[in-house]
Amino acid sequence: MLQSGSYQAHPHKIALIGNYLPRRCGIATFTTDLVTALAKENPEGECWAVVMNDVPEGYRYPPQVRFEVNQRLLVDYRLAADFLNMNRVEVVCLQHEFGIFGGEYGAHVLDLLSNLRMPLVTTLHTVLQEPDPGQRAMIKRIAKLSDRLVVMSQRAKQILMEIYGVAAERITMIPHGIPDVPFVDPNFYKDQYGVEGRKVILTFGLLSPGKGIETMIDALPAVIQHHPEAVYIVLGATHPHVKRDQGEAYRLSLQRRARELGVSDHLIFHNRFVDLKELCEFLGAADIYVTPYRNREQITSGTLAYALGSGKAVISTPYWYAEEMLAEGRGRLVPFEDAGALAEQVIDLFTQEVERHAMRKRAYTYCRGMIWKEVARQYLDVFGEVKRERESVPRPVFRARTMGTDIREAPQPKLDHIIRLTDDVGILQHAKYIVPDRDHGYCTDDNARALIAVMMAQEMIADGETITNLACTYLSFLHHAFNEENGRFRNFMGYDRHWLEEVGSEDSHGRAVWGLGEAVALAETNDLRAAAQELFEKALLALWDFRSPRAWAFALVGIHAFLSRFGGHSEVRRLRERLAGQLMRLYREQASEDWPWIENILTFANGKISQALLLSGRALGDAEMQQAGLRSLEWLMEIQTDPKGHFVPVGNKGWYPRGGEKARFDQQPIEALSMIEACREAYETTRDSKWISQAQRCLEWFLGRNDLKAMLYDHKTGGCCDGLQADGPNRNQGAESTLVCFLSLLHVNQLRGRQLSMDTAEETETQASQEAMIHGR
């Protein structure tokens, strides 16, 4: 640890990246407190924040917040890097926690960090001892981009060195900051909260099931038997993300538990987020503070640091941070989820008043070096160090990014027109311009596509309630479309809600299975997943006798998605092998060097065939199948790319027969999507970035890079023209075109984020191989 108080030339302009109050989370509180403390200790300089928003509208931030990033939008991270560079920030300090950045494993933030021109200091709020490969790759990449890593415990430093291979000299231990409060008698504040004359146990923080509050409630009957004046205060609102997904179910379950145990008169909930002043007063009123957390790997805890810094007698479960902080008699540890042991320690500390006060003094004294003033000085010293180190090496010349080097921007997907086309039955097939056309009713094809679209959109669109409601509508349509008597989906329904057929096409059945499989894989609630799974399993039987190759391909994509969630389902695995084998057999029978295809004519959704071969070959370990997918996809891109470089899908007025002429028009949006999906799978298979460029080429067909240089995407509503005809776009914005454009935007945005995370993993694997070779020598 650096010695505070030693003179260092501090940077003039410092920016922190993280969350910020009034957003309610631990990182927001930490970042806000650190910015405030740094500004006080470095009054001649500037210190402000770049913040992550988990909702599009953001929050009412104070002036210390200078730039806001929609955490789901990759483009915002690059803009944040530009903002920091152009403002000549001297040092950036990242507050890293899994879950606050967009992309796989939060990989979007790498696009920000890798484009910074100034030194980077990263504070790691979570350091996992047993990370999965993605988490490990993410931390190793951040470590490589950072000039220094800051951790808040010695255990975290040890893990970084042993598990992530970070050199000791690049890690600095700076404790979690705490407010500077006096050592007071708890009785001073008790009357303020109506607990005068009672022995107060306190837990505070945002509520979630991992907090283990139920263990303390289970301990209360024994505590009350010995100390009937005891009261347990639970201070804090339910965590916003828990409340969004589960409402107040956890808090209500705790209250029900207390009533069942007969301790409701000894339990007080304060269901609100309190400011620092009130928090310190609550802490002042507590005799004992408990953290009965359930996660052993918790490497830091702001609430525990605050309690110790206030001079509280603390009892905790033995998560890593607690083991370190409560050593040498500064607190007591009890086993996880052991209410009896917790009760025993509470009773003992209430009984042994002298020992309780001695423990309080030891904790308070130990934490004097953790007050925010001292912590800010240590951070400023680190900032000064990395600035001088960076200045001692030649600085790369700054080059402004041109359109040739920058990532091409894509519109943010919008639900507006999808919502307009959707009523309480499902999504309508057609539109007259932007007005829903009721004459043609609904179809299973479009409702399956719509289900996939909203499931995928969860990652990029924060309106969870709207997404869930739409998903329920489309899933309900598919349930109604399924004919239990013959095991098949009906496809077309009139606006009068009468089915126009008893059996739909094989292709529509395959699309329904695709949509249901994606719903099983992507649903964030067990109820949605269960509803999709039930219908998915019913729909499988008919697939064994299907003859349509595209129905096989649609179903294979859904099966692959389903198995990503339930990989051990034997019947589904057997069906995948059967359908993939049939598709591959067609390829062997029909394909030639100049016509690597399964049929003698190219028609619609051609990319889906290549995608199905690729993902099935990868899953089954079949190299020949993967090669067939790649070869067919390369050919499709070749014959559908104009010499000028833009995408030209096969037209539906004649298609493209073997040995014949390829129709130029009418060009349909579904072709662009099927190619984008296949390119995404090709990238997953090969990690060759050319497939990202090809996917981008197909996306740009919607955005005006086409034969007629016509914009097909409606930036205002998120709708899409129904196709490109020889005389211009079909201006009707129906469901199929709108949904495939929406899905295309989602895929390309996610593909860019995937590239960041895969590049990170690949770099980590290469580094590990090099290290193994060195050690092997």
JSON list of N, CA and C in Angstrom, two decimals, residues 313-344:
[
{"chain": "A", "resi": 313, "resn": "ALA", "atom": "N", "xyz": [-19.74, -3.52, 16.45]},
{"chain": "A", "resi": 313, "resn": "ALA", "atom": "CA", "xyz": [-19.44, -4.94, 16.69]},
{"chain": "A", "resi": 313, "resn": "ALA", "atom": "C", "xyz": [-20.08, -5.71, 15.55]},
{"chain": "A", "resi": 314, "resn": "VAL", "atom": "N", "xyz": [-19.27, -6.48, 14.82]},
{"chain": "A", "resi": 314, "resn": "VAL", "atom": "CA", "xyz": [-19.75, -7.10, 13.59]},
{"chain": "A", "resi": 314, "resn": "VAL", "atom": "C", "xyz": [-19.70, -8.62, 13.69]},
{"chain": "A", "resi": 315, "resn": "ILE", "atom": "N", "xyz": [-20.77, -9.25, 13.20]},
{"chain": "A", "resi": 315, "resn": "ILE", "atom": "CA", "xyz": [-20.82, -10.70, 13.04]},
{"chain": "A", "resi": 315, "resn": "ILE", "atom": "C", "xyz": [-21.11, -10.97, 11.56]},
{"chain": "A", "resi": 316, "resn": "SER", "atom": "N", "xyz": [-20.35, -11.86, 10.96]},
{"chain": "A", "resi": 316, "resn": "SER", "atom": "CA", "xyz": [-20.48, -12.08, 9.53]},
{"chain": "A", "resi": 316, "resn": "SER", "atom": "C", "xyz": [-20.24, -13.54, 9.17]},
{"chain": "A", "resi": 317, "resn": "THR", "atom": "N", "xyz": [-20.77, -13.92, 8.00]},
{"chain": "A", "resi": 317, "resn": "THR", "atom": "CA", "xyz": [-20.37, -15.19, 7.40]},
{"chain": "A", "resi": 317, "resn": "THR", "atom": "C", "xyz": [-18.95, -15.01, 6.84]},
{"chain": "A", "resi": 318, "resn": "PRO", "atom": "N", "xyz": [-18.23, -16.11, 6.62]},
{"chain": "A", "resi": 318, "resn": "PRO", "atom": "CA", "xyz": [-16.81, -16.01, 6.26]},
{"chain": "A", "resi": 318, "resn": "PRO", "atom": "C", "xyz": [-16.53, -15.83, 4.76]},
{"chain": "A", "resi": 319, "resn": "TYR", "atom": "N", "xyz": [-17.19, -14.84, 4.14]},
{"chain": "A", "resi": 319, "resn": "TYR", "atom": "CA", "xyz": [-16.77, -14.52, 2.77]},
{"chain": "A", "resi": 319, "resn": "TYR", "atom": "C", "xyz": [-15.40, -13.87, 2.86]},
{"chain": "A", "resi": 320, "resn": "TRP", "atom": "N", "xyz": [-14.69, -13.84, 1.73]},
{"chain": "A", "resi": 320, "resn": "TRP", "atom": "CA", "xyz": [-13.27, -13.51, 1.77]},
{"chain": "A", "resi": 320, "resn": "TRP", "atom": "C", "xyz": [-12.97, -12.15, 2.38]},
{"chain": "A", "resi": 321, "resn": "TYR", "atom": "N", "xyz": [-13.75, -11.16, 2.01]},
{"chain": "A", "resi": 321, "resn": "TYR", "atom": "CA", "xyz": [-13.48, -9.81, 2.53]},
{"chain": "A", "resi": 321, "resn": "TYR", "atom": "C", "xyz": [-13.70, -9.77, 4.04]},
{"chain": "A", "resi": 322, "resn": "ALA", "atom": "N", "xyz": [-14.74, -10.46, 4.51]},
{"chain": "A", "resi": 322, "resn": "ALA", "atom": "CA", "xyz": [-15.01, -10.48, 5.95]},
{"chain": "A", "resi": 322, "resn": "ALA", "atom": "C", "xyz": [-13.90, -11.19, 6.71]},
{"chain": "A", "resi": 323, "resn": "GLU", "atom": "N", "xyz": [-13.38, -12.29, 6.16]},
{"chain": "A", "resi": 323, "resn": "GLU", "atom": "CA", "xyz": [-12.29, -13.00, 6.83]},
{"chain": "A", "resi": 323, "resn": "GLU", "atom": "C", "xyz": [-11.10, -12.08, 7.06]},
{"chain": "A", "resi": 324, "resn": "GLU", "atom": "N", "xyz": [-10.81, -11.26, 6.07]},
{"chain": "A", "resi": 324, "resn": "GLU", "atom": "CA", "xyz": [-9.66, -10.36, 6.16]},
{"chain": "A", "resi": 324, "resn": "GLU", "atom": "C", "xyz": [-9.94, -9.20, 7.11]},
{"chain": "A", "resi": 325, "resn": "MET", "atom": "N", "xyz": [-11.09, -8.60, 6.98]},
{"chain": "A", "resi": 325, "resn": "MET", "atom": "CA", "xyz": [-11.40, -7.39, 7.76]},
{"chain": "A", "resi": 325, "resn": "MET", "atom": "C", "xyz": [-11.66, -7.69, 9.24]},
{"chain": "A", "resi": 326, "resn": "LEU", "atom": "N", "xyz": [-12.21, -8.87, 9.54]},
{"chain": "A", "resi": 326, "resn": "LEU", "atom": "CA", "xyz": [-12.60, -9.18, 10.92]},
{"chain": "A", "resi": 326, "resn": "LEU", "atom": "C", "xyz": [-11.53, -9.97, 11.67]},
{"chain": "A", "resi": 327, "resn": "ALA", "atom": "N", "xyz": [-10.35, -10.10, 11.08]},
{"chain": "A", "resi": 327, "resn": "ALA", "atom": "CA", "xyz": [-9.26, -10.81, 11.75]},
{"chain": "A", "resi": 327, "resn": "ALA", "atom": "C", "xyz": [-8.80, -10.04, 12.98]},
{"chain": "A", "resi": 328, "resn": "GLU", "atom": "N", "xyz": [-8.06, -10.72, 13.83]},
{"chain": "A", "resi": 328, "resn": "GLU", "atom": "CA", "xyz": [-7.45, -10.12, 15.02]},
{"chain": "A", "resi": 328, "resn": "GLU", "atom": "C", "xyz": [-8.47, -9.47, 15.94]},
{"chain": "A", "resi": 329, "resn": "GLY", "atom": "N", "xyz": [-9.63, -10.15, 16.08]},
{"chain": "A", "resi": 329, "resn": "GLY", "atom": "CA", "xyz": [-10.61, -9.70, 17.06]},
{"chain": "A", "resi": 329, "resn": "GLY", "atom": "C", "xyz": [-11.44, -8.50, 16.66]},
{"chain": "A", "resi": 330, "resn": "ARG", "atom": "N", "xyz": [-11.44, -8.15, 15.36]},
{"chain": "A", "resi": 330, "resn": "ARG", "atom": "CA", "xyz": [-12.25, -6.99, 14.94]},
{"chain": "A", "resi": 330, "resn": "ARG", "atom": "C", "xyz": [-13.69, -7.39, 14.63]},
{"chain": "A", "resi": 331, "resn": "GLY", "atom": "N", "xyz": [-14.02, -8.65, 14.79]},
{"chain": "A", "resi": 331, "resn": "GLY", "atom": "CA", "xyz": [-15.38, -9.11, 14.54]},
{"chain": "A", "resi": 331, "resn": "GLY", "atom": "C", "xyz": [-15.41, -10.62, 14.70]},
{"chain": "A", "resi": 332, "resn": "ARG", "atom": "N", "xyz": [-16.58, -11.20, 14.48]},
{"chain": "A", "resi": 332, "resn": "ARG", "atom": "CA", "xyz": [-16.74, -12.64, 14.63]},
{"chain": "A", "resi": 332, "resn": "ARG", "atom": "C", "xyz": [-17.34, -13.25, 13.36]},
{"chain": "A", "resi": 333, "resn": "LEU", "atom": "N", "xyz": [-16.91, -14.48, 13.07]},
{"chain": "A", "resi": 333, "resn": "LEU", "atom": "CA", "xyz": [-17.37, -15.19, 11.89]},
{"chain": "A", "resi": 333, "resn": "LEU", "atom": "C", "xyz": [-18.21, -16.39, 12.28]},
{"chain": "A", "resi": 334, "resn": "VAL", "atom": "N", "xyz": [-19.25, -16.65, 11.48]},
{"chain": "A", "resi": 334, "resn": "VAL", "atom": "CA", "xyz": [-20.11, -17.82, 11.68]},
{"chain": "A", "resi": 334, "resn": "VAL", "atom": "C", "xyz": [-20.27, -18.54, 10.34]},
{"chain": "A", "resi": 335, "resn": "PRO", "atom": "N", "xyz": [-20.54, -19.84, 10.35]},
{"chain": "A", "resi": 335, "resn": "PRO", "atom": "CA", "xyz": [-20.69, -20.56, 9.08]},
{"chain": "A", "resi": 335, "resn": "PRO", "atom": "C", "xyz": [-21.86, -20.02, 8.24]},
{"chain": "A", "resi": 336, "resn": "PHE", "atom": "N", "xyz": [-21.78, -20.24, 6.93]},
{"chain": "A", "resi": 336, "resn": "PHE", "atom": "CA", "xyz": [-22.84, -19.81, 6.03]},
{"chain": "A", "resi": 336, "resn": "PHE", "atom": "C", "xyz": [-24.15, -20.51, 6.37]},
{"chain": "A", "resi": 337, "resn": "GLU", "atom": "N", "xyz": [-25.22, -19.71, 6.35]},
{"chain": "A", "resi": 337, "resn": "GLU", "atom": "CA", "xyz": [-26.59, -20.21, 6.53]},
{"chain": "A", "resi": 337, "resn": "GLU", "atom": "C", "xyz": [-26.76, -21.03, 7.80]},
{"chain": "A", "resi": 338, "resn": "ASP", "atom": "N", "xyz": [-26.07, -20.65, 8.85]},
{"chain": "A", "resi": 338, "resn": "ASP", "atom": "CA", "xyz": [-26.15, -21.35, 10.14]},
{"chain": "A", "resi": 338, "resn": "ASP", "atom": "C", "xyz": [-26.80, -20.42, 11.16]},
{"chain": "A", "resi": 339, "resn": "ALA", "atom": "N", "xyz": [-28.12, -20.47, 11.25]},
{"chain": "A", "resi": 339, "resn": "ALA", "atom": "CA", "xyz": [-28.85, -19.56, 12.13]},
{"chain": "A", "resi": 339, "resn": "ALA", "atom": "C", "xyz": [-28.49, -19.80, 13.59]},
{"chain": "A", "resi": 340, "resn": "GLY", "atom": "N", "xyz": [-28.25, -21.05, 13.96]},
{"chain": "A", "resi": 340, "resn": "GLY", "atom": "CA", "xyz": [-27.92, -21.36, 15.36]},
{"chain": "A", "resi": 340, "resn": "GLY", "atom": "C", "xyz": [-26.61, -20.71, 15.77]},
{"chain": "A", "resi": 341, "resn": "ALA", "atom": "N", "xyz": [-25.59, -20.81, 14.93]},
{"chain": "A", "resi": 341, "resn": "ALA", "atom": "CA", "xyz": [-24.30, -20.20, 15.25]},
{"chain": "A", "resi": 341, "resn": "ALA", "atom": "C", "xyz": [-24.40, -18.68, 15.29]},
{"chain": "A", "resi": 342, "resn": "LEU", "atom": "N", "xyz": [-25.20, -18.13, 14.38]},
{"chain": "A", "resi": 342, "resn": "LEU", "atom": "CA", "xyz": [-25.38, -16.67, 14.36]},
{"chain": "A", "resi": 342, "resn": "LEU", "atom": "C", "xyz": [-26.06, -16.21, 15.64]},
{"chain": "A", "resi": 343, "resn": "ALA", "atom": "N", "xyz": [-27.10, -16.92, 16.04]},
{"chain": "A", "resi": 343, "resn": "ALA", "atom": "CA", "xyz": [-27.81, -16.56, 17.28]},
{"chain": "A", "resi": 343, "resn": "ALA", "atom": "C", "xyz": [-26.87, -16.64, 18.48]},
{"chain": "A", "resi": 344, "resn": "GLU", "atom": "N", "xyz": [-26.05, -17.67, 18.52]},
{"chain": "A", "resi": 344, "resn": "GLU", "atom": "CA", "xyz": [-25.12, -17.85, 19.64]},
{"chain": "A", "resi": 344, "resn": "GLU", "atom": "C", "xyz": [-24.17, -16.67, 19.77]}
]
